[in-house]
Amino acid sequence: MNHSLEDESPFKEALGPLIKTLESDPDWNKRFGAASKLFRIGKEKAVDPLINALQFDDHSEIRRFSADLLGRLGDPRATWALIAALRQALSEKEKTMAYHTRVALVNIKSNDLPSILTSTVGDKEEFFEMRVMALNILGEIADTKSVECLIQVINNPDTEGKIRGKAIEVLIYTGHLAGLQLVLDLLEATTNKNFQKVVARALCRTPLKNKTIVLRFGDALLQIMETEESKKEDKDTELTKLVADSLKQLALNINISFNKLMDEILAVRKKQKQK
């Protein structure tokens, strides 16, 4: 009789006893071991038992481990359970659990996740920390669909100022060209100081390496600086400091001095005027 390699595998084991152990054994160490074995040998059949453990196990370490394993399995069936666990962790200020559920959601890469997160961001009945976390996860995924969702949040006239500001920050952090182009267009078109401050703060923490983009942001920021300096007594000192700091960061990003960055920005302006 012929046997497949799978039949002869020393790791082949009935899943039923493992599931029962995970669901009902009073020793959390045994439940932990059962979860680990289910992950290794059960693959997709481990998803439902791990979701159950994430939702109902009374030991935080089992819930945390289940979130990790679900993220590593990458099965979209776990999306809603992980979102619910993340919401609960944030509401109860369980930072460790919030971290692990967030990482798991990013790792799953569900096609529906960006839309679900966008709905969460737009839900004004949802608590603020969860909406901000949804934005952060979109930024961590940072694929085309997630960036489009961030742009949708920014362009939505019903989006509140704090949420829009956070979405702009996250969009800049992604470094995605379509997102950066939108922010540049808005920065060049508006005199709203709150928006300018949001962009400047984000640029202080974003390692942009594309020199063309850096010079465009640098030019827009320099124009803001020039406008504020011309006001003398009425200038916004917080804004000018933020702009100066972001310009210094832009120079560091492309490995040139601050003065060299200023020279290159002015050279670009000169070429544009000649055209």
Short mmCIF file of C-alpha atoms in Angstrom, two decimals:
data_model
loop_
_atom_site.label_atom_id
_atom_site.label_comp_id
_atom_site.label_asym_id
_atom_site.label_seq_id
_atom_site.Cartn_x
_atom_site.Cartn_y
_atom_site.Cartn_z
CA MET A 1 0.00 0.00 0.00
CA ASN A 2 1.24 3.44 -0.91
CA HIS A 3 1.36 6.13 1.76
CA SER A 4 1.79 9.84 1.15
CA LEU A 5 4.49 11.78 2.95
CA GLU A 6 1.71 13.58 4.81
CA ASP A 7 0.41 10.26 6.16
CA GLU A 8 3.89 9.34 7.41
CA SER A 9 4.61 12.75 8.96
CA PRO A 10 5.69 12.46 12.61
CA PHE A 11 3.87 15.77 13.24
CA LYS A 12 0.47 14.47 12.16
CA GLU A 13 -1.81 14.53 15.19
CA ALA A 14 -5.54 14.63 15.83
CA LEU A 15 -6.66 18.22 16.31
CA GLY A 16 -9.68 17.39 18.46
CA PRO A 17 -7.80 16.84 21.74
CA LEU A 18 -5.77 20.02 21.18
CA ILE A 19 -8.92 22.06 20.57
CA LYS A 20 -10.51 20.59 23.69
CA THR A 21 -7.40 21.43 25.75
CA LEU A 22 -7.35 24.99 24.43
CA GLU A 23 -11.03 25.46 25.19
CA SER A 24 -11.31 23.92 28.64
CA ASP A 25 -8.09 22.87 30.37
CA PRO A 26 -7.78 24.76 33.69
CA ASP A 27 -3.98 25.02 33.34
CA TRP A 28 -3.20 28.02 31.14
CA ASN A 29 0.27 26.62 30.36
CA LYS A 30 -1.38 23.58 28.77
CA ARG A 31 -3.76 25.84 26.86
CA PHE A 32 -0.75 27.82 25.67
CA GLY A 33 0.95 24.63 24.45
CA ALA A 34 -2.23 23.49 22.69
CA ALA A 35 -2.50 26.82 20.87
CA SER A 36 1.10 26.51 19.72
CA LYS A 37 0.58 22.96 18.42
CA LEU A 38 -2.66 23.92 16.68
CA PHE A 39 -0.83 26.71 14.90
CA ARG A 40 1.96 24.39 13.76
CA ILE A 41 -0.10 21.45 12.54
CA GLY A 42 -3.62 22.77 12.07
CA LYS A 43 -2.97 25.77 9.82
CA GLU A 44 -6.37 27.00 8.55
CA LYS A 45 -8.17 24.55 10.87
CA ALA A 46 -6.58 26.36 13.80
CA VAL A 47 -8.22 29.70 12.96
CA ASP A 48 -11.62 29.16 14.60
CA PRO A 49 -10.24 27.68 17.86
CA LEU A 50 -7.73 30.54 18.11
CA ILE A 51 -10.47 33.12 17.47
CA ASN A 52 -12.46 31.49 20.27
CA ALA A 53 -9.44 31.71 22.59
CA LEU A 54 -8.87 35.34 21.64
CA GLN A 55 -12.46 36.18 22.48
CA PHE A 56 -13.16 34.09 25.56
CA ASP A 57 -10.02 32.83 27.32
CA ASP A 58 -9.76 34.35 30.79
CA HIS A 59 -5.93 34.53 30.73
CA SER A 60 -4.40 37.60 29.08
CA GLU A 61 -1.33 35.67 27.90
CA ILE A 62 -3.50 33.18 25.99
CA ARG A 63 -5.46 36.01 24.37
CA ARG A 64 -2.24 37.79 23.45
CA PHE A 65 -0.67 34.60 22.05
CA SER A 66 -3.83 33.80 20.07
CA ALA A 67 -3.70 37.26 18.47
CA ASP A 68 -0.06 36.68 17.50
CA LEU A 69 -0.81 33.28 15.98
CA LEU A 70 -3.82 34.58 14.04
CA GLY A 71 -1.65 37.33 12.60
CA ARG A 72 0.96 34.80 11.55
CA LEU A 73 -1.67 32.57 9.94
CA GLY A 74 -2.90 35.60 7.99
CA ASP A 75 -6.46 34.32 7.59
CA PRO A 76 -8.99 37.14 6.94
CA ARG A 77 -11.59 35.28 9.02
CA ALA A 78 -9.85 36.64 12.11
CA THR A 79 -10.22 40.30 11.08
CA TRP A 80 -13.38 41.19 12.99
CA ALA A 81 -12.34 39.31 16.14
CA LEU A 82 -9.00 41.12 16.16
CA ILE A 83 -10.68 44.49 15.66
CA ALA A 84 -13.00 43.75 18.59
CA ALA A 85 -10.04 42.68 20.74
CA LEU A 86 -8.15 45.83 19.77
CA ARG A 87 -11.13 48.00 20.68
CA GLN A 88 -11.44 46.31 24.07
CA ALA A 89 -7.70 46.61 24.75
CA LEU A 90 -7.72 50.32 23.96
CA SER A 91 -10.81 50.96 26.08
CA GLU A 92 -9.24 49.10 29.01
CA LYS A 93 -5.81 50.69 28.39
CA GLU A 94 -4.14 47.29 27.92
CA LYS A 95 -1.16 48.51 25.91
CA THR A 96 0.42 45.09 25.37
CA MET A 97 -2.76 43.56 23.98
CA ALA A 98 -3.42 46.62 21.85
CA TYR A 99 0.05 46.30 20.35
CA HIS A 100 -0.28 42.60 19.52
CA THR A 101 -3.75 42.89 17.99
CA ARG A 102 -2.63 45.85 15.89
CA VAL A 103 0.40 43.95 14.56
CA ALA A 104 -1.79 40.92 13.82
CA LEU A 105 -4.22 43.03 11.78
CA VAL A 106 -1.38 44.52 9.74
CA ASN A 107 0.02 41.04 9.07
CA ILE A 108 -3.30 39.57 7.93
CA LYS A 109 -3.48 41.86 4.89
CA SER A 110 -7.21 41.31 4.39
CA ASN A 111 -8.58 42.95 1.23
CA ASP A 112 -11.53 44.23 3.25
CA LEU A 113 -9.48 45.65 6.12
CA PRO A 114 -8.82 49.14 4.66
CA SER A 115 -12.55 49.67 4.07
CA ILE A 116 -13.40 48.40 7.56
CA LEU A 117 -10.81 50.72 9.10
CA THR A 118 -12.09 53.67 7.07
CA SER A 119 -15.60 53.02 8.35
CA THR A 120 -14.19 52.94 11.89
CA VAL A 121 -12.46 56.28 11.33
CA GLY A 122 -15.68 57.82 10.04
CA ASP A 123 -17.85 56.47 12.85
CA LYS A 124 -18.43 59.44 15.17
CA GLU A 125 -19.94 57.11 17.76
CA GLU A 126 -16.59 55.28 18.00
CA PHE A 127 -14.22 56.49 20.72
CA PHE A 128 -11.36 58.73 19.60
CA GLU A 129 -8.46 56.39 20.41
CA MET A 130 -9.94 53.62 18.28
CA ARG A 131 -10.43 55.96 15.34
CA VAL A 132 -6.82 57.15 15.62
CA MET A 133 -5.61 53.55 15.85
CA ALA A 134 -7.54 52.71 12.68
CA LEU A 135 -5.69 55.55 10.93
CA ASN A 136 -2.35 54.28 12.24
CA ILE A 137 -3.05 50.77 10.95
CA LEU A 138 -3.92 52.16 7.52
CA GLY A 139 -0.57 53.93 7.59
CA GLU A 140 1.27 50.77 8.59
CA ILE A 141 -0.32 48.76 5.79
CA ALA A 142 0.52 51.62 3.40
CA ASP A 143 -0.56 49.84 0.22
CA THR A 144 -2.39 51.62 -2.57
CA LYS A 145 -5.85 50.86 -1.18
CA SER A 146 -4.93 52.04 2.32
CA VAL A 147 -3.46 55.27 0.98
CA GLU A 148 -6.62 55.85 -1.06
CA CYS A 149 -8.63 55.39 2.15
CA LEU A 150 -6.49 57.95 3.98
CA ILE A 151 -7.00 60.41 1.13
CA GLN A 152 -10.74 59.71 1.28
CA VAL A 153 -10.76 60.59 5.00
CA ILE A 154 -8.86 63.84 4.36
CA ASN A 155 -11.10 64.90 1.49
CA ASN A 156 -14.35 64.02 3.27
CA PRO A 157 -15.99 67.33 4.30
CA ASP A 158 -17.58 65.62 7.31
CA THR A 159 -14.21 64.64 8.82
CA GLU A 160 -13.47 66.53 12.03
CA GLY A 161 -10.32 68.66 12.29
CA LYS A 162 -8.43 66.43 14.73
CA ILE A 163 -9.11 63.30 12.69
CA ARG A 164 -8.18 65.04 9.44
CA GLY A 165 -4.96 66.32 11.00
CA LYS A 166 -4.02 62.84 12.18
CA ALA A 167 -4.86 61.38 8.75
CA ILE A 168 -2.55 63.95 7.12
CA GLU A 169 0.27 63.01 9.50
CA VAL A 170 -0.20 59.30 8.81
CA LEU A 171 -0.37 59.91 5.06
CA ILE A 172 2.95 61.77 5.14
CA TYR A 173 4.56 59.00 7.21
CA THR A 174 3.66 56.42 4.54
CA GLY A 175 5.92 58.18 2.04
CA HIS A 176 3.49 57.14 -0.70
CA LEU A 177 3.89 59.47 -3.69
CA ALA A 178 0.16 59.89 -4.36
CA GLY A 179 -0.38 60.87 -0.74
CA LEU A 180 2.57 63.24 -0.68
CA GLN A 181 1.33 64.89 -3.88
CA LEU A 182 -2.04 65.58 -2.25
CA VAL A 183 -0.39 67.11 0.83
CA LEU A 184 1.88 69.23 -1.36
CA ASP A 185 -1.06 70.52 -3.37
CA LEU A 186 -2.92 71.42 -0.19
CA LEU A 187 0.16 73.01 1.37
CA GLU A 188 0.73 75.20 -1.68
CA ALA A 189 -2.94 76.20 -1.88
CA THR A 190 -3.80 77.03 1.73
CA THR A 191 -2.82 79.62 4.33
CA ASN A 192 -4.43 77.65 7.16
CA LYS A 193 -1.85 77.72 9.96
CA ASN A 194 -3.17 74.64 11.74
CA PHE A 195 -2.75 72.63 8.55
CA GLN A 196 0.74 74.07 8.01
CA LYS A 197 1.73 73.08 11.56
CA VAL A 198 0.40 69.54 11.11
CA VAL A 199 2.46 69.10 7.95
CA ALA A 200 5.59 70.63 9.47
CA ARG A 201 5.38 68.38 12.55
CA ALA A 202 4.93 65.30 10.39
CA LEU A 203 7.86 66.21 8.16
CA CYS A 204 10.07 66.55 11.25
CA ARG A 205 9.54 62.81 11.84
CA THR A 206 9.44 61.48 8.28
CA PRO A 207 12.64 60.28 6.54
CA LEU A 208 11.73 61.35 2.99
CA LYS A 209 14.52 60.40 0.59
CA ASN A 210 13.09 61.43 -2.79
CA LYS A 211 15.04 64.60 -3.60
CA THR A 212 12.41 66.03 -5.95
CA ILE A 213 9.73 65.67 -3.28
CA VAL A 214 12.06 67.06 -0.61
CA LEU A 215 12.76 70.16 -2.71
CA ARG A 216 9.06 70.72 -3.37
CA PHE A 217 8.21 70.47 0.31
CA GLY A 218 11.20 72.63 1.08
CA ASP A 219 10.02 75.34 -1.31
CA ALA A 220 6.49 75.32 0.14
CA LEU A 221 7.85 75.50 3.69
CA LEU A 222 10.27 78.28 2.81
CA GLN A 223 7.39 80.30 1.38
CA ILE A 224 5.54 79.88 4.68
CA MET A 225 8.66 81.00 6.55
CA GLU A 226 9.06 84.04 4.31
CA THR A 227 5.41 85.00 4.76
CA GLU A 228 5.65 84.76 8.55
CA GLU A 229 8.94 86.67 8.72
CA SER A 230 7.42 89.52 6.73
CA LYS A 231 4.80 90.00 9.45
CA LYS A 232 7.43 90.95 12.05
CA GLU A 233 5.53 91.48 15.34
CA ASP A 234 2.51 89.44 14.21
CA LYS A 235 4.42 86.38 13.06
CA ASP A 236 3.51 82.97 14.45
CA THR A 237 6.67 81.93 16.31
CA GLU A 238 5.45 78.34 16.84
CA LEU A 239 4.88 77.93 13.11
CA THR A 240 8.23 79.44 12.14
CA LYS A 241 10.07 77.14 14.56
CA LEU A 242 8.25 74.07 13.26
CA VAL A 243 9.00 75.06 9.67
CA ALA A 244 12.68 75.64 10.48
CA ASP A 245 12.92 72.24 12.20
CA SER A 246 11.23 70.47 9.30
CA LEU A 247 13.54 72.16 6.78
CA LYS A 248 16.54 70.96 8.79
CA GLN A 249 15.12 67.42 8.77
CA LEU A 250 14.55 67.54 5.02
CA ALA A 251 18.21 68.50 4.55
CA LEU A 252 19.32 65.59 6.74
CA ASN A 253 17.09 63.21 4.78
CA ILE A 254 19.02 63.80 1.57
CA ASN A 255 22.42 64.19 3.27
CA ILE A 256 23.06 67.85 2.56
CA SER A 257 23.53 70.87 4.80
CA PHE A 258 20.70 73.26 5.62
CA ASN A 259 22.40 76.03 3.61
CA LYS A 260 22.83 73.70 0.64
CA LEU A 261 19.12 72.86 0.77
CA MET A 262 18.26 76.57 0.73
CA ASP A 263 20.56 77.10 -2.25
CA GLU A 264 18.96 74.24 -4.19
CA ILE A 265 15.43 75.49 -3.43
CA LEU A 266 16.33 78.98 -4.64
CA ALA A 267 17.96 77.50 -7.76
CA VAL A 268 14.74 75.61 -8.57
CA ARG A 269 12.75 78.82 -8.11
CA LYS A 270 15.07 80.66 -10.47
CA LYS A 271 14.65 78.00 -13.17
CA GLN A 272 10.88 78.11 -12.82
CA LYS A 273 10.85 81.90 -13.23
CA GLN A 274 12.96 81.64 -16.38
CA LYS A 275 10.40 79.27 -17.88
#
